[in-house]
Amino acid sequence: MTLTGWIIYNGSLQSKKFLDFAMMLQLAAKKQYIDTILFTNNQLLTYLYEQSKLLTKGEKNLPDFVIFTDKDIYLAQHLEMLGIPVFNRAEAIEISDDKIRTYQLLAKHHLPIPKTIVAPKAFSNHHLDHFYNLELIIETLRLPLIVKEAFGSFGEQVYLIHTKEELRKKVHEIHGKSFLFQQFIETSYGKDIRLQVVGNQVVTAMKRTSKNDFRANITTGGEMEAYYPSEREKTLAIQATQAIGADFAGVDLLFGENEQPIICEINSNAHIRNIYECTHINPADFIIDHIIQTLGIKDEKNDK
Ligand SMILES: Nc1ncnc2c1ncn2[C@@H]1O[C@H](COP(=O)(O)OP(=O)(O)O)[C@@H](O)[C@H]1O
Ligand SMILES: [Mg+2]
């Protein structure tokens, strides 16, 4: 039986990065003789009724699987509701997208993360300084500290705060959004490692170093080099991926004291172009292999 798949990416973002990721997956699938169709999320309308379905222009047959490179959780959930295996599953994407949910789960699994305080939910911005108890936060995490919005990427919603006044300004500025306060891992200033996990293995990794920013993201000026992770680093990346229930993920680790790895974040939709160009290992091939294996295992179980 030949498999057919859909690859879904976001239709509202202008950057070519999103289509590029989808096309890398399509090419990897083609190498394994799997036909896939690319859809933007808005080309599939989730129609809710007693018999829920998808409204599409043209394509009528549902696929054997979906690779979901977008964060449109409602669409991912809808596809699952229709019985289609979705990679990554909706719940994993949802947790990964929300840094607070991610740290909650990592803490629940007793995995190493920077000390983190979740900002209490505020409905109005009166008396915010008092509301957030900035003294206790500074006393617990020390300055400088990190403020991080729950939803963000490319390092754009991550801030390094040096003084109480700066902290006060920042909480006023981002008030109304979900965010957290976090210990700044000083030993990791401007550097981190990205491990690409697929299934239960690390398939490739790179180190990112920035000369002029505390953030190591490539988008903020980080430079990359191939990296050969230790067993401890690999185990941690796999445990982190499993903690959020992802099939594959790009896991960022920080360097703690004595190079002890600390989990920074888990990207269920990590773009793979950079790591591929850096290490010449294409995670897309591993992702397709993993999906074939997972579906194969399921089929065998159903046959019994
Ligand atoms: N607690 C921290 N201590 C030190 N550096 C951090 C910390 N949190 C984030 N960073 C740096 O900022 C970068 C971006 O943070 P991250 O949480 O991965 O957000 P994003 O999703 O925007 O990439 C990381 O790659 C790392 O270099
Ligand atoms: Mg990151």
mmCIF file of C-alpha atoms and ligand atoms in Angstrom:
data_model
loop_
_atom_site.group_PDB
_atom_site.id
_atom_site.type_symbol
_atom_site.label_atom_id
_atom_site.label_comp_id
_atom_site.label_asym_id
_atom_site.label_seq_id
_atom_site.Cartn_x
_atom_site.Cartn_y
_atom_site.Cartn_z
ATOM 1 C CA MET A 1 0.000 0.000 0.000
ATOM 2 C CA THR A 2 1.402 3.414 -0.886
ATOM 3 C CA LEU A 3 0.977 6.217 1.589
ATOM 4 C CA THR A 4 -0.236 9.681 0.762
ATOM 5 C CA GLY A 5 0.401 12.643 3.020
ATOM 6 C CA TRP A 6 -0.444 16.278 3.413
ATOM 7 C CA ILE A 7 2.079 18.846 4.547
ATOM 8 C CA ILE A 8 0.545 21.892 6.139
ATOM 9 C CA TYR A 9 2.223 25.268 6.590
ATOM 10 C CA ASN A 10 1.028 28.745 7.426
ATOM 11 C CA GLY A 11 -0.609 30.768 4.683
ATOM 12 C CA SER A 12 -0.436 34.176 6.339
ATOM 13 C CA LEU A 13 3.306 34.510 6.916
ATOM 14 C CA GLN A 14 5.277 36.306 4.220
ATOM 15 C CA SER A 15 8.661 34.735 4.977
ATOM 16 C CA LYS A 16 9.734 32.013 2.536
ATOM 17 C CA LYS A 17 11.166 29.974 5.463
ATOM 18 C CA PHE A 18 7.856 28.254 6.112
ATOM 19 C CA LEU A 19 7.302 27.069 2.555
ATOM 20 C CA ASP A 20 10.953 26.017 2.396
ATOM 21 C CA PHE A 21 10.531 23.729 5.434
ATOM 22 C CA ALA A 22 7.392 22.190 3.901
ATOM 23 C CA MET A 23 9.193 21.635 0.596
ATOM 24 C CA MET A 24 12.173 19.968 2.279
ATOM 25 C CA LEU A 25 9.735 17.492 3.819
ATOM 26 C CA GLN A 26 7.975 16.971 0.493
ATOM 27 C CA LEU A 27 11.263 16.219 -1.233
ATOM 28 C CA ALA A 28 12.293 13.756 1.498
ATOM 29 C CA ALA A 29 8.906 12.010 1.138
ATOM 30 C CA LYS A 30 9.314 11.818 -2.625
ATOM 31 C CA LYS A 31 12.664 10.054 -2.193
ATOM 32 C CA GLN A 32 10.701 7.347 -0.338
ATOM 33 C CA TYR A 33 8.014 7.238 -3.089
ATOM 34 C CA ILE A 34 5.432 8.947 -0.912
ATOM 35 C CA ASP A 35 3.211 11.491 -2.624
ATOM 36 C CA THR A 36 2.393 14.549 -0.592
ATOM 37 C CA ILE A 37 0.288 17.627 -1.166
ATOM 38 C CA LEU A 38 1.241 20.994 0.301
ATOM 39 C CA PHE A 39 -1.565 22.993 1.875
ATOM 40 C CA THR A 40 -1.587 26.327 3.616
ATOM 41 C CA ASN A 41 -3.667 26.178 6.793
ATOM 42 C CA ASN A 42 -6.349 28.484 5.368
ATOM 43 C CA GLN A 43 -6.938 26.182 2.391
ATOM 44 C CA LEU A 44 -8.521 23.664 4.769
ATOM 45 C CA LEU A 45 -11.581 24.960 6.563
ATOM 46 C CA THR A 46 -12.638 23.109 9.687
ATOM 47 C CA TYR A 47 -16.383 22.615 9.442
ATOM 48 C CA LEU A 48 -17.988 21.726 12.769
ATOM 49 C CA TYR A 49 -21.362 20.040 12.752
ATOM 50 C CA GLU A 50 -22.796 16.680 13.861
ATOM 51 C CA GLN A 51 -20.643 15.163 11.123
ATOM 52 C CA SER A 52 -17.598 17.401 11.172
ATOM 53 C CA LYS A 53 -15.494 17.556 8.047
ATOM 54 C CA LEU A 54 -12.993 19.601 6.109
ATOM 55 C CA LEU A 55 -13.998 22.057 3.439
ATOM 56 C CA THR A 56 -11.418 22.120 0.659
ATOM 57 C CA LYS A 57 -11.358 23.283 -2.894
ATOM 58 C CA GLY A 58 -10.851 20.176 -5.025
ATOM 59 C CA GLU A 59 -9.102 17.558 -2.900
ATOM 60 C CA LYS A 60 -11.698 15.162 -1.491
ATOM 61 C CA ASN A 61 -9.698 12.200 -0.169
ATOM 62 C CA LEU A 62 -8.232 12.431 3.274
ATOM 63 C CA PRO A 63 -4.530 11.511 3.541
ATOM 64 C CA ASP A 64 -2.913 8.653 5.498
ATOM 65 C CA PHE A 65 -0.980 11.180 7.540
ATOM 66 C CA VAL A 66 -0.352 14.875 7.935
ATOM 67 C CA ILE A 67 2.913 16.639 8.676
ATOM 68 C CA PHE A 68 1.883 19.756 10.492
ATOM 69 C CA THR A 69 4.551 22.478 10.309
ATOM 70 C CA ASP A 70 2.135 25.184 11.437
ATOM 71 C CA LYS A 71 0.869 26.306 14.840
ATOM 72 C CA ASP A 72 -2.827 26.400 13.885
ATOM 73 C CA ILE A 73 -3.780 24.134 16.786
ATOM 74 C CA TYR A 74 -7.509 24.119 15.999
ATOM 75 C CA LEU A 75 -6.806 22.772 12.519
ATOM 76 C CA ALA A 76 -4.395 20.144 13.855
ATOM 77 C CA GLN A 77 -6.988 19.051 16.433
ATOM 78 C CA HIS A 78 -9.669 18.892 13.755
ATOM 79 C CA LEU A 79 -7.525 16.641 11.565
ATOM 80 C CA GLU A 80 -6.983 14.338 14.540
ATOM 81 C CA MET A 81 -10.714 14.378 15.209
ATOM 82 C CA LEU A 82 -11.201 13.065 11.657
ATOM 83 C CA GLY A 83 -8.910 10.159 12.545
ATOM 84 C CA ILE A 84 -5.806 11.274 10.646
ATOM 85 C CA PRO A 85 -2.387 10.714 12.301
ATOM 86 C CA VAL A 86 -0.807 14.165 12.653
ATOM 87 C CA PHE A 87 2.966 14.712 13.097
ATOM 88 C CA ASN A 88 3.653 16.417 15.436
ATOM 89 C CA ARG A 89 0.403 15.776 17.246
ATOM 90 C CA ALA A 90 -1.695 18.823 18.104
ATOM 91 C CA GLU A 91 -0.991 18.606 21.827
ATOM 92 C CA ALA A 92 2.782 18.556 21.342
ATOM 93 C CA ILE A 93 2.627 21.595 19.062
ATOM 94 C CA GLU A 94 0.415 23.394 21.547
ATOM 95 C CA ILE A 95 2.781 22.735 24.462
ATOM 96 C CA SER A 96 5.878 23.600 22.447
ATOM 97 C CA ASP A 97 4.340 26.863 21.262
ATOM 98 C CA ASP A 98 3.655 27.942 24.838
ATOM 99 C CA LYS A 99 6.927 28.329 26.777
ATOM 100 C CA ILE A 100 5.092 28.326 30.130
ATOM 101 C CA ARG A 101 3.381 24.999 29.392
ATOM 102 C CA THR A 102 6.732 23.647 28.208
ATOM 103 C CA TYR A 103 8.575 24.606 31.426
ATOM 104 C CA GLN A 104 5.681 23.246 33.521
ATOM 105 C CA LEU A 105 6.027 19.849 31.869
ATOM 106 C CA LEU A 106 9.821 19.845 32.021
ATOM 107 C CA ALA A 107 9.669 20.717 35.731
ATOM 108 C CA LYS A 108 7.070 17.991 36.257
ATOM 109 C CA HIS A 109 9.517 15.509 34.729
ATOM 110 C CA HIS A 110 12.310 16.867 36.993
ATOM 111 C CA LEU A 111 14.418 17.873 33.983
ATOM 112 C CA PRO A 112 16.978 20.698 34.342
ATOM 113 C CA ILE A 113 15.631 24.135 33.367
ATOM 114 C CA PRO A 114 16.558 27.683 34.429
ATOM 115 C CA LYS A 115 14.678 28.746 37.595
ATOM 116 C CA THR A 116 11.433 30.183 36.288
ATOM 117 C CA ILE A 117 8.595 32.251 37.768
ATOM 118 C CA VAL A 118 5.359 32.493 35.790
ATOM 119 C CA ALA A 119 3.881 36.004 35.686
ATOM 120 C CA PRO A 120 0.476 35.967 37.427
ATOM 121 C CA LYS A 121 -2.413 36.831 35.138
ATOM 122 C CA ALA A 122 -3.289 40.527 35.335
ATOM 123 C CA PHE A 123 -6.409 42.110 33.916
ATOM 124 C CA SER A 124 -5.599 45.749 34.390
ATOM 125 C CA ASN A 125 -2.300 47.619 34.501
ATOM 126 C CA HIS A 126 -3.009 49.581 37.675
ATOM 127 C CA HIS A 127 -0.429 48.994 40.405
ATOM 128 C CA LEU A 128 1.470 46.488 38.277
ATOM 129 C CA ASP A 129 4.749 46.925 40.231
ATOM 130 C CA HIS A 130 3.076 45.897 43.412
ATOM 131 C CA PHE A 131 1.052 43.191 41.645
ATOM 132 C CA TYR A 132 4.115 41.373 40.319
ATOM 133 C CA ASN A 133 6.129 41.632 43.563
ATOM 134 C CA LEU A 134 9.270 42.587 41.690
ATOM 135 C CA GLU A 135 11.375 42.513 44.886
ATOM 136 C CA LEU A 136 10.665 38.842 45.506
ATOM 137 C CA ILE A 137 11.282 38.031 41.852
ATOM 138 C CA ILE A 138 14.661 39.814 41.873
ATOM 139 C CA GLU A 139 15.576 38.298 45.222
ATOM 140 C CA THR A 140 14.815 34.798 43.899
ATOM 141 C CA LEU A 141 16.285 34.990 40.393
ATOM 142 C CA ARG A 142 18.915 37.757 40.885
ATOM 143 C CA LEU A 143 19.811 40.411 38.339
ATOM 144 C CA PRO A 144 20.380 40.318 35.485
ATOM 145 C CA LEU A 145 17.378 38.161 34.723
ATOM 146 C CA ILE A 146 15.432 37.074 31.670
ATOM 147 C CA VAL A 147 11.873 38.081 30.837
ATOM 148 C CA LYS A 148 10.335 35.863 28.184
ATOM 149 C CA GLU A 149 6.950 35.969 26.537
ATOM 150 C CA ALA A 150 5.148 32.621 26.451
ATOM 151 C CA PHE A 151 4.638 32.916 22.701
ATOM 152 C CA GLY A 152 7.576 33.971 20.596
ATOM 153 C CA SER A 153 10.337 32.825 18.301
ATOM 154 C CA PHE A 154 13.666 33.764 16.718
ATOM 155 C CA GLY A 155 14.668 35.284 20.073
ATOM 156 C CA GLU A 156 12.444 38.290 19.448
ATOM 157 C CA GLN A 157 10.369 38.033 22.632
ATOM 158 C CA VAL A 158 13.249 37.265 25.014
ATOM 159 C CA TYR A 159 14.685 40.153 27.063
ATOM 160 C CA LEU A 160 17.741 40.496 29.291
ATOM 161 C CA ILE A 161 16.948 42.797 32.203
ATOM 162 C CA HIS A 162 19.681 44.459 34.266
ATOM 163 C CA THR A 163 17.897 46.696 36.766
ATOM 164 C CA LYS A 164 14.674 46.877 38.731
ATOM 165 C CA GLU A 165 13.649 49.942 36.738
ATOM 166 C CA GLU A 166 14.175 48.085 33.453
ATOM 167 C CA LEU A 167 12.112 45.213 34.834
ATOM 168 C CA ARG A 168 9.318 47.590 35.817
ATOM 169 C CA LYS A 169 9.281 49.094 32.309
ATOM 170 C CA LYS A 170 9.213 45.692 30.634
ATOM 171 C CA VAL A 171 6.288 44.322 32.643
ATOM 172 C CA HIS A 172 4.310 47.462 31.800
ATOM 173 C CA GLU A 173 5.224 47.097 28.146
ATOM 174 C CA ILE A 174 4.190 43.444 27.770
ATOM 175 C CA HIS A 175 1.352 43.536 30.270
ATOM 176 C CA GLY A 176 -1.674 41.569 29.025
ATOM 177 C CA LYS A 177 0.440 38.871 27.364
ATOM 178 C CA SER A 178 1.483 35.608 29.032
ATOM 179 C CA PHE A 179 5.115 35.784 30.129
ATOM 180 C CA LEU A 180 7.647 34.504 32.628
ATOM 181 C CA PHE A 181 10.647 35.652 34.638
ATOM 182 C CA GLN A 182 13.705 33.447 34.421
ATOM 183 C CA GLN A 183 17.182 32.986 35.867
ATOM 184 C CA PHE A 184 19.799 34.197 33.402
ATOM 185 C CA ILE A 185 22.280 31.405 32.693
ATOM 186 C CA GLU A 186 25.339 33.623 32.477
ATOM 187 C CA THR A 187 27.734 30.822 31.498
ATOM 188 C CA SER A 188 25.687 30.473 28.291
ATOM 189 C CA TYR A 189 25.864 34.146 27.247
ATOM 190 C CA GLY A 190 25.566 34.259 23.442
ATOM 191 C CA LYS A 191 25.805 30.519 22.967
ATOM 192 C CA ASP A 192 23.598 27.466 22.988
ATOM 193 C CA ILE A 193 23.265 24.128 21.194
ATOM 194 C CA ARG A 194 20.448 22.950 18.978
ATOM 195 C CA LEU A 195 19.891 19.180 18.940
ATOM 196 C CA GLN A 196 17.545 17.763 16.346
ATOM 197 C CA VAL A 197 15.617 14.852 17.810
ATOM 198 C CA VAL A 198 13.607 12.444 15.673
ATOM 199 C CA GLY A 199 11.884 9.535 17.414
ATOM 200 C CA ASN A 200 14.241 8.406 20.131
ATOM 201 C CA GLN A 201 17.491 9.620 18.644
ATOM 202 C CA VAL A 202 19.437 12.811 18.118
ATOM 203 C CA VAL A 203 20.103 12.908 14.373
ATOM 204 C CA THR A 204 22.268 16.015 14.172
ATOM 205 C CA ALA A 205 23.328 19.016 16.232
ATOM 206 C CA MET A 206 24.926 22.425 15.975
ATOM 207 C CA LYS A 207 26.371 25.016 18.280
ATOM 208 C CA ARG A 208 25.262 28.609 17.856
ATOM 209 C CA THR A 209 27.437 31.488 18.976
ATOM 210 C CA SER A 210 26.687 35.185 18.828
ATOM 211 C CA LYS A 211 29.396 37.809 19.215
ATOM 212 C CA ASN A 212 27.083 40.695 19.976
ATOM 213 C CA ASP A 213 23.959 39.403 21.692
ATOM 214 C CA PHE A 214 23.087 37.263 24.714
ATOM 215 C CA ARG A 215 20.777 35.304 22.413
ATOM 216 C CA ALA A 216 22.330 32.711 20.155
ATOM 217 C CA ASN A 217 19.515 32.603 17.567
ATOM 218 C CA ILE A 218 20.775 32.755 13.973
ATOM 219 C CA THR A 219 18.207 35.466 13.286
ATOM 220 C CA THR A 220 19.772 37.678 15.979
ATOM 221 C CA GLY A 221 23.261 37.177 14.544
ATOM 222 C CA GLY A 222 24.342 33.771 15.858
ATOM 223 C CA GLU A 223 26.842 31.781 13.830
ATOM 224 C CA MET A 224 26.623 28.026 13.581
ATOM 225 C CA GLU A 225 29.056 25.154 13.635
ATOM 226 C CA ALA A 226 28.511 21.395 13.717
ATOM 227 C CA TYR A 227 28.438 20.023 17.247
ATOM 228 C CA TYR A 228 28.949 16.527 18.619
ATOM 229 C CA PRO A 229 26.806 16.298 21.760
ATOM 230 C CA SER A 230 27.715 14.282 24.849
ATOM 231 C CA GLU A 231 25.581 11.327 25.939
ATOM 232 C CA ARG A 232 24.134 13.500 28.711
ATOM 233 C CA GLU A 233 23.134 16.221 26.221
ATOM 234 C CA LYS A 234 21.585 13.676 23.852
ATOM 235 C CA THR A 235 19.632 11.955 26.621
ATOM 236 C CA LEU A 236 18.320 15.271 27.873
ATOM 237 C CA ALA A 237 17.161 16.381 24.414
ATOM 238 C CA ILE A 238 15.319 13.085 23.900
ATOM 239 C CA GLN A 239 13.739 13.250 27.369
ATOM 240 C CA ALA A 240 12.608 16.832 26.705
ATOM 241 C CA THR A 241 11.041 15.839 23.382
ATOM 242 C CA GLN A 242 9.255 12.919 25.013
ATOM 243 C CA ALA A 243 8.078 15.072 27.934
ATOM 244 C CA ILE A 244 5.964 17.158 25.543
ATOM 245 C CA GLY A 245 4.921 14.131 23.471
ATOM 246 C CA ALA A 246 6.603 15.260 20.247
ATOM 247 C CA ASP A 247 7.727 12.849 17.518
ATOM 248 C CA PHE A 248 10.479 15.221 16.460
ATOM 249 C CA ALA A 249 11.790 18.539 17.725
ATOM 250 C CA GLY A 250 14.694 20.948 17.749
ATOM 251 C CA VAL A 251 15.810 21.155 21.368
ATOM 252 C CA ASP A 252 17.891 24.116 22.557
ATOM 253 C CA LEU A 253 20.244 23.509 25.461
ATOM 254 C CA LEU A 254 22.116 26.133 27.463
ATOM 255 C CA PHE A 255 25.543 25.674 29.041
ATOM 256 C CA GLY A 256 25.257 25.741 32.832
ATOM 257 C CA GLU A 257 28.106 25.683 35.380
ATOM 258 C CA ASN A 258 30.808 23.172 34.344
ATOM 259 C CA GLU A 259 29.074 22.836 30.945
ATOM 260 C CA GLN A 260 26.102 21.101 32.570
ATOM 261 C CA PRO A 261 23.272 21.198 30.000
ATOM 262 C CA ILE A 262 20.064 23.065 30.863
ATOM 263 C CA ILE A 263 16.971 22.903 28.648
ATOM 264 C CA CYS A 264 16.076 26.256 27.092
ATOM 265 C CA GLU A 265 13.262 25.324 24.752
ATOM 266 C CA ILE A 266 11.716 22.657 22.553
ATOM 267 C CA ASN A 267 10.660 23.604 19.038
ATOM 268 C CA SER A 268 8.127 21.140 17.653
ATOM 269 C CA ASN A 269 8.201 23.025 14.329
ATOM 270 C CA ALA A 270 11.927 23.709 14.157
ATOM 271 C CA HIS A 271 13.082 24.789 10.741
ATOM 272 C CA ILE A 272 15.814 22.512 9.470
ATOM 273 C CA ARG A 273 17.436 24.465 6.626
ATOM 274 C CA ASN A 274 20.175 25.978 8.837
ATOM 275 C CA ILE A 275 21.136 22.750 10.564
ATOM 276 C CA TYR A 276 21.131 20.912 7.217
ATOM 277 C CA GLU A 277 23.457 23.485 5.657
ATOM 278 C CA CYS A 278 25.678 23.412 8.717
ATOM 279 C CA THR A 279 25.979 19.645 9.224
ATOM 280 C CA HIS A 280 24.906 18.253 5.809
ATOM 281 C CA ILE A 281 22.518 15.915 7.606
ATOM 282 C CA ASN A 282 18.934 16.362 6.528
ATOM 283 C CA PRO A 283 16.475 15.864 9.412
ATOM 284 C CA ALA A 284 13.623 15.656 6.873
ATOM 285 C CA ASP A 285 14.825 12.195 5.769
ATOM 286 C CA PHE A 286 14.718 11.001 9.375
ATOM 287 C CA ILE A 287 11.286 12.552 9.938
ATOM 288 C CA ILE A 288 9.834 10.725 6.919
ATOM 289 C CA ASP A 289 11.463 7.442 8.030
ATOM 290 C CA HIS A 290 10.027 7.928 11.492
ATOM 291 C CA ILE A 291 6.519 8.519 10.138
ATOM 292 C CA ILE A 292 6.692 5.425 7.909
ATOM 293 C CA GLN A 293 7.850 3.337 10.859
ATOM 294 C CA THR A 294 5.213 4.730 13.213
ATOM 295 C CA LEU A 295 2.390 4.153 10.727
ATOM 296 C CA GLY A 296 3.781 0.702 9.936
ATOM 297 C CA ILE A 297 3.794 -0.246 13.590
ATOM 298 C CA LYS A 298 0.204 0.967 13.900
ATOM 299 C CA ASP A 299 -0.887 -1.056 10.851
ATOM 300 C CA GLU A 300 0.692 -4.208 12.275
ATOM 301 C CA LYS A 301 -1.142 -3.674 15.550
ATOM 302 C CA ASN A 302 -4.453 -3.215 13.719
ATOM 303 C CA ASP A 303 -3.907 -6.439 11.763
ATOM 304 C CA LYS A 304 -3.738 -8.492 14.956
HETATM 305 N N1 LIG B 1 17.495 31.679 30.804
HETATM 306 C C1 LIG B 1 18.366 31.984 29.843
HETATM 307 N N2 LIG B 1 19.669 32.230 30.139
HETATM 308 C C2 LIG B 1 20.567 32.534 29.159
HETATM 309 N N3 LIG B 1 20.245 32.663 27.864
HETATM 310 C C3 LIG B 1 18.953 32.438 27.501
HETATM 311 C C4 LIG B 1 17.952 32.088 28.458
HETATM 312 N N4 LIG B 1 16.774 31.929 27.828
HETATM 313 C C5 LIG B 1 17.029 32.185 26.521
HETATM 314 N N5 LIG B 1 18.334 32.488 26.312
HETATM 315 C C6 LIG B 1 18.966 32.824 25.023
HETATM 316 O O1 LIG B 1 17.980 33.414 24.198
HETATM 317 C C7 LIG B 1 17.742 32.617 23.039
HETATM 318 C C8 LIG B 1 16.256 32.619 22.695
HETATM 319 O O2 LIG B 1 15.493 32.065 23.757
HETATM 320 P P1 LIG B 1 14.389 30.951 23.523
HETATM 321 O O3 LIG B 1 13.774 30.648 24.824
HETATM 322 O O4 LIG B 1 14.984 29.808 22.775
HETATM 323 O O5 LIG B 1 13.311 31.723 22.624
HETATM 324 P P2 LIG B 1 12.984 31.657 21.044
HETATM 325 O O6 LIG B 1 11.819 30.764 20.926
HETATM 326 O O7 LIG B 1 12.660 33.062 20.676
HETATM 327 O O8 LIG B 1 14.192 31.114 20.332
HETATM 328 C C9 LIG B 1 18.282 31.242 23.376
HETATM 329 O O9 LIG B 1 18.678 30.550 22.229
HETATM 330 C C10 LIG B 1 19.454 31.588 24.292
HETATM 331 O O10 LIG B 1 20.601 31.930 23.536
HETATM 332 MG MG MG B 2 15.015 29.151 20.673
#
